[in-house]
Amino acid sequence: MKIKSAEFVISNSEVAKCPKKDLPEYAFIGRSNVGKSSLINMLTDRKSLAKTSGRPGKTQLINHFIINDSWYLVDLPGYGYARVSKSSKKKFQKFITNYFEQRRQLVSAFVLVDIRHKPQPIDIEFMQYLGESGIPFGIIFTKADKLKPQAIDRQVENYCQELLKFWEELPPYFVTSSSKKIGQEDVLNFIEDTNKEIEQLKAE
Ligand code: GDP
């Protein structure tokens, strides 16, 4: 997929106020600092798209971008701040679960994980939540430039082994680096193919 246009649409905290257009939507989520903003900019060939909403605290909002006038890319808040209080954690969870459970346009989530780390409980639990809620997801490994090819393979293999403890099937996964521009085509082609399948289903 070629990126012809990528524009910020709206930031908000209520799923009811998300854009109404019936376009396929893909949501990006992961621990803070995993490289989500960099990935979104890399995927869309834009230097600072993921930051253009600009308001302080925007990282705690649902940020919609429209790509090629045909699908929504959604930048969700990062999770896993070590120091947030229990009550703000709860609030965060509600906010995210509302989005996942109510957003009809959502086609797939992408859970971002830093390829250097072994599987973290917070990410695994989040994937389990998505699975139990019937929400399709893929895994995007970030920062692949930080490892040598062999180490990349080993980390991915370890991650898959961990997932196979709980799942019969592996989700689609992608190895990416925003600084070296690795994985852009893989992720965009996956989205393009999925969008085509949806179009075909609609036409039937
Ligand atoms: P976010 O909090 O998940 O949005 O993460 P950012 O995109 O702001 O990135 C967090 C940090 O990781 C920053 O210092 C980035 O420069 C760095 N980073 C992000 N992506 C990559 C990558 O692909 N390779 C390397 N080496 N560093 C990255």
Short mmCIF file of C-alpha atoms and ligand atoms in Angstrom, two decimals:
data_model
loop_
_atom_site.label_atom_id
_atom_site.label_comp_id
_atom_site.label_asym_id
_atom_site.label_seq_id
_atom_site.Cartn_x
_atom_site.Cartn_y
_atom_site.Cartn_z
CA MET A 1 0.00 0.00 0.00
CA LYS A 2 1.24 3.44 -0.89
CA ILE A 3 0.45 6.20 1.59
CA LYS A 4 -1.14 9.00 -0.41
CA SER A 5 -2.61 10.89 2.50
CA ALA A 6 -2.47 10.69 6.28
CA GLU A 7 -4.33 13.23 8.36
CA PHE A 8 -5.17 13.76 11.99
CA VAL A 9 -8.95 13.68 12.55
CA ILE A 10 -9.80 13.95 16.24
CA SER A 11 -8.69 13.12 19.77
CA ASN A 12 -11.16 12.23 22.45
CA SER A 13 -11.83 10.15 25.49
CA GLU A 14 -15.26 8.87 24.58
CA VAL A 15 -15.84 6.12 22.13
CA ALA A 16 -19.24 7.65 21.35
CA LYS A 17 -17.46 10.71 19.93
CA CYS A 18 -15.13 8.79 17.64
CA PRO A 19 -15.58 9.41 13.89
CA LYS A 20 -18.84 8.09 12.53
CA LYS A 21 -17.74 7.07 9.03
CA ASP A 22 -17.95 3.36 8.44
CA LEU A 23 -14.30 2.81 7.52
CA PRO A 24 -12.16 -0.12 8.62
CA GLU A 25 -10.13 0.79 11.67
CA TYR A 26 -6.82 -0.48 13.09
CA ALA A 27 -5.76 0.37 16.63
CA PHE A 28 -2.17 0.55 17.86
CA ILE A 29 -1.47 -0.03 21.53
CA GLY A 30 1.41 -1.01 23.79
CA ARG A 31 3.43 -0.10 26.86
CA SER A 32 4.53 3.50 27.03
CA ASN A 33 7.87 3.98 25.32
CA VAL A 34 7.51 0.87 23.18
CA GLY A 35 7.96 3.03 20.08
CA LYS A 36 4.31 3.54 19.09
CA SER A 37 4.54 7.14 17.92
CA SER A 38 7.71 6.40 15.95
CA LEU A 39 6.05 3.37 14.35
CA ILE A 40 2.95 5.32 13.31
CA ASN A 41 5.16 8.00 11.75
CA MET A 42 7.26 5.38 9.99
CA LEU A 43 4.22 3.51 8.65
CA THR A 44 2.66 6.68 7.31
CA ASP A 45 5.88 8.27 5.99
CA ARG A 46 5.26 11.31 8.17
CA LYS A 47 7.73 12.92 10.54
CA SER A 48 5.37 13.79 13.36
CA LEU A 49 1.87 12.62 12.56
CA ALA A 50 1.50 10.76 15.84
CA LYS A 51 2.17 13.97 17.72
CA THR A 52 0.19 16.44 15.64
CA SER A 53 -2.81 16.44 17.96
CA GLY A 54 -0.42 18.45 20.10
CA ARG A 55 -2.50 18.99 23.21
CA PRO A 56 -0.93 18.10 26.54
CA GLY A 57 -2.21 14.77 27.75
CA LYS A 58 -3.09 13.62 24.27
CA THR A 59 -1.34 10.39 25.06
CA GLN A 60 -4.28 9.58 27.31
CA LEU A 61 -6.73 9.98 24.45
CA ILE A 62 -8.03 7.98 21.52
CA ASN A 63 -6.38 9.60 18.47
CA HIS A 64 -7.90 9.02 15.05
CA PHE A 65 -6.02 9.46 11.79
CA ILE A 66 -7.48 8.87 8.35
CA ILE A 67 -5.22 7.18 5.81
CA ASN A 68 -5.74 7.39 2.03
CA ASP A 69 -9.31 8.50 2.81
CA SER A 70 -10.10 4.83 3.24
CA TRP A 71 -9.17 3.56 6.69
CA TYR A 72 -8.61 4.81 10.22
CA LEU A 73 -5.40 4.40 12.10
CA VAL A 74 -5.97 4.78 15.83
CA ASP A 75 -3.28 5.72 18.31
CA LEU A 76 -4.39 4.51 21.73
CA PRO A 77 -2.85 5.49 25.07
CA GLY A 78 0.23 3.61 26.20
CA TYR A 79 -0.29 1.32 29.16
CA GLY A 80 1.96 0.16 31.95
CA TYR A 81 3.08 3.29 33.74
CA ALA A 82 4.70 1.94 36.87
CA ARG A 83 3.58 4.76 39.11
CA VAL A 84 -0.08 5.40 38.36
CA SER A 85 -2.52 5.00 41.21
CA LYS A 86 -4.96 2.11 41.34
CA SER A 87 -7.89 4.40 40.64
CA SER A 88 -6.34 5.95 37.57
CA LYS A 89 -5.39 2.48 36.36
CA LYS A 90 -9.04 1.48 36.70
CA LYS A 91 -10.16 4.59 34.82
CA PHE A 92 -7.67 3.81 32.09
CA GLN A 93 -8.88 0.26 31.81
CA LYS A 94 -12.50 1.37 31.52
CA PHE A 95 -11.62 3.86 28.84
CA ILE A 96 -9.77 1.26 26.79
CA THR A 97 -12.24 -1.54 27.32
CA ASN A 98 -15.09 0.77 26.27
CA TYR A 99 -13.23 1.46 23.07
CA PHE A 100 -12.53 -2.19 22.31
CA GLU A 101 -15.97 -3.40 23.22
CA GLN A 102 -17.98 -0.67 21.54
CA ARG A 103 -16.09 0.39 18.44
CA ARG A 104 -17.84 -1.44 15.64
CA GLN A 105 -15.43 -0.25 12.93
CA LEU A 106 -12.46 -1.86 14.66
CA VAL A 107 -11.02 -4.58 12.42
CA SER A 108 -7.85 -5.40 14.27
CA ALA A 109 -5.65 -4.22 17.10
CA PHE A 110 -1.88 -4.24 16.90
CA VAL A 111 -0.14 -4.86 20.19
CA LEU A 112 3.38 -3.44 20.12
CA VAL A 113 6.17 -5.15 22.03
CA ASP A 114 9.83 -4.23 22.26
CA ILE A 115 11.71 -7.06 20.58
CA ARG A 116 14.53 -6.91 23.15
CA HIS A 117 12.35 -7.93 26.07
CA LYS A 118 11.05 -11.31 27.06
CA PRO A 119 7.25 -11.60 27.16
CA GLN A 120 5.89 -9.24 29.82
CA PRO A 121 2.82 -10.22 31.86
CA ILE A 122 1.08 -6.91 31.12
CA ASP A 123 1.28 -7.50 27.36
CA ILE A 124 0.33 -11.17 27.57
CA GLU A 125 -2.64 -10.33 29.81
CA PHE A 126 -3.74 -7.65 27.41
CA MET A 127 -3.61 -10.08 24.48
CA GLN A 128 -5.62 -12.55 26.52
CA TYR A 129 -8.21 -9.87 27.16
CA LEU A 130 -8.43 -9.17 23.42
CA GLY A 131 -8.75 -12.86 22.64
CA GLU A 132 -11.46 -13.40 25.24
CA SER A 133 -13.32 -10.38 23.89
CA GLY A 134 -13.17 -11.74 20.35
CA ILE A 135 -11.05 -8.86 19.07
CA PRO A 136 -8.57 -9.87 16.36
CA PHE A 137 -5.05 -8.64 16.93
CA GLY A 138 -1.56 -8.83 15.54
CA ILE A 139 1.77 -8.34 17.29
CA ILE A 140 4.25 -5.73 16.13
CA PHE A 141 7.78 -6.20 17.42
CA THR A 142 9.49 -2.81 17.60
CA LYS A 143 13.12 -1.63 17.63
CA ALA A 144 14.49 -4.56 15.63
CA ASP A 145 17.55 -2.47 14.70
CA LYS A 146 18.73 -2.94 18.29
CA LEU A 147 19.37 -6.67 17.71
CA LYS A 148 21.34 -8.79 15.26
CA PRO A 149 19.32 -11.02 12.89
CA GLN A 150 19.96 -14.18 14.91
CA ALA A 151 18.86 -12.52 18.12
CA ILE A 152 15.72 -11.23 16.38
CA ASP A 153 14.82 -14.78 15.35
CA ARG A 154 15.48 -16.05 18.85
CA GLN A 155 13.33 -13.39 20.51
CA VAL A 156 10.45 -13.94 18.10
CA GLU A 157 10.68 -17.69 18.60
CA ASN A 158 10.64 -17.28 22.39
CA TYR A 159 7.64 -15.01 22.17
CA CYS A 160 5.77 -17.47 19.97
CA GLN A 161 6.56 -20.31 22.38
CA GLU A 162 5.12 -18.26 25.24
CA LEU A 163 1.95 -17.51 23.25
CA LEU A 164 1.50 -21.16 22.33
CA LYS A 165 1.17 -21.93 26.03
CA PHE A 166 -2.21 -20.19 25.92
CA TRP A 167 -3.22 -20.17 22.26
CA GLU A 168 -3.63 -22.87 19.68
CA GLU A 169 -2.81 -20.53 16.86
CA LEU A 170 -0.36 -17.66 16.62
CA PRO A 171 -1.60 -14.20 15.72
CA PRO A 172 -0.05 -12.50 12.70
CA TYR A 173 3.17 -10.80 13.74
CA PHE A 174 5.55 -8.28 12.24
CA VAL A 175 9.16 -7.35 12.93
CA THR A 176 9.74 -3.61 12.60
CA SER A 177 12.23 -0.85 13.16
CA SER A 178 11.18 2.76 12.85
CA SER A 179 14.73 4.06 12.73
CA LYS A 180 15.76 1.64 9.97
CA LYS A 181 12.35 1.63 8.29
CA ILE A 182 11.92 -2.13 8.55
CA GLY A 183 8.51 -3.76 8.33
CA GLN A 184 6.54 -0.89 6.81
CA GLU A 185 5.49 -2.89 3.77
CA ASP A 186 4.58 -5.98 5.77
CA VAL A 187 2.24 -4.10 8.08
CA LEU A 188 0.70 -1.95 5.33
CA ASN A 189 0.19 -4.94 3.03
CA PHE A 190 -1.53 -6.81 5.83
CA ILE A 191 -3.89 -3.87 6.31
CA GLU A 192 -4.44 -3.53 2.57
CA ASP A 193 -5.24 -7.24 2.16
CA THR A 194 -7.59 -7.15 5.12
CA ASN A 195 -9.37 -4.09 3.73
CA LYS A 196 -9.80 -5.87 0.40
CA GLU A 197 -11.30 -8.91 2.12
CA ILE A 198 -13.77 -6.66 3.92
CA GLU A 199 -14.74 -5.00 0.63
CA GLN A 200 -15.28 -8.39 -0.96
CA LEU A 201 -17.44 -9.59 1.92
CA LYS A 202 -19.52 -6.42 1.66
CA ALA A 203 -20.00 -6.95 -2.07
CA GLU A 204 -21.21 -10.53 -1.66
P1 GDP B 1 5.85 5.67 22.45
O1 GDP B 1 5.89 6.21 23.86
O2 GDP B 1 5.45 4.23 22.47
O3 GDP B 1 5.05 6.49 21.50
O4 GDP B 1 7.37 5.63 21.94
P2 GDP B 1 8.20 6.63 21.02
O5 GDP B 1 7.89 6.44 19.59
O6 GDP B 1 8.08 8.02 21.57
O7 GDP B 1 9.67 6.03 21.26
C1 GDP B 1 10.19 5.82 22.56
C2 GDP B 1 11.71 5.83 22.48
O8 GDP B 1 12.17 4.73 21.71
C3 GDP B 1 12.28 7.08 21.80
O9 GDP B 1 13.47 7.42 22.44
C4 GDP B 1 12.53 6.62 20.37
O10 GDP B 1 13.57 7.33 19.74
C5 GDP B 1 12.92 5.16 20.59
N1 GDP B 1 12.55 4.34 19.41
C6 GDP B 1 11.33 4.23 18.87
N2 GDP B 1 11.35 3.41 17.81
C7 GDP B 1 12.63 2.98 17.67
C8 GDP B 1 13.30 2.11 16.75
O11 GDP B 1 12.72 1.52 15.82
N3 GDP B 1 14.62 1.91 16.96
C9 GDP B 1 15.30 2.48 17.96
N4 GDP B 1 16.60 2.22 18.08
N5 GDP B 1 14.71 3.32 18.85
C10 GDP B 1 13.40 3.58 18.70
#
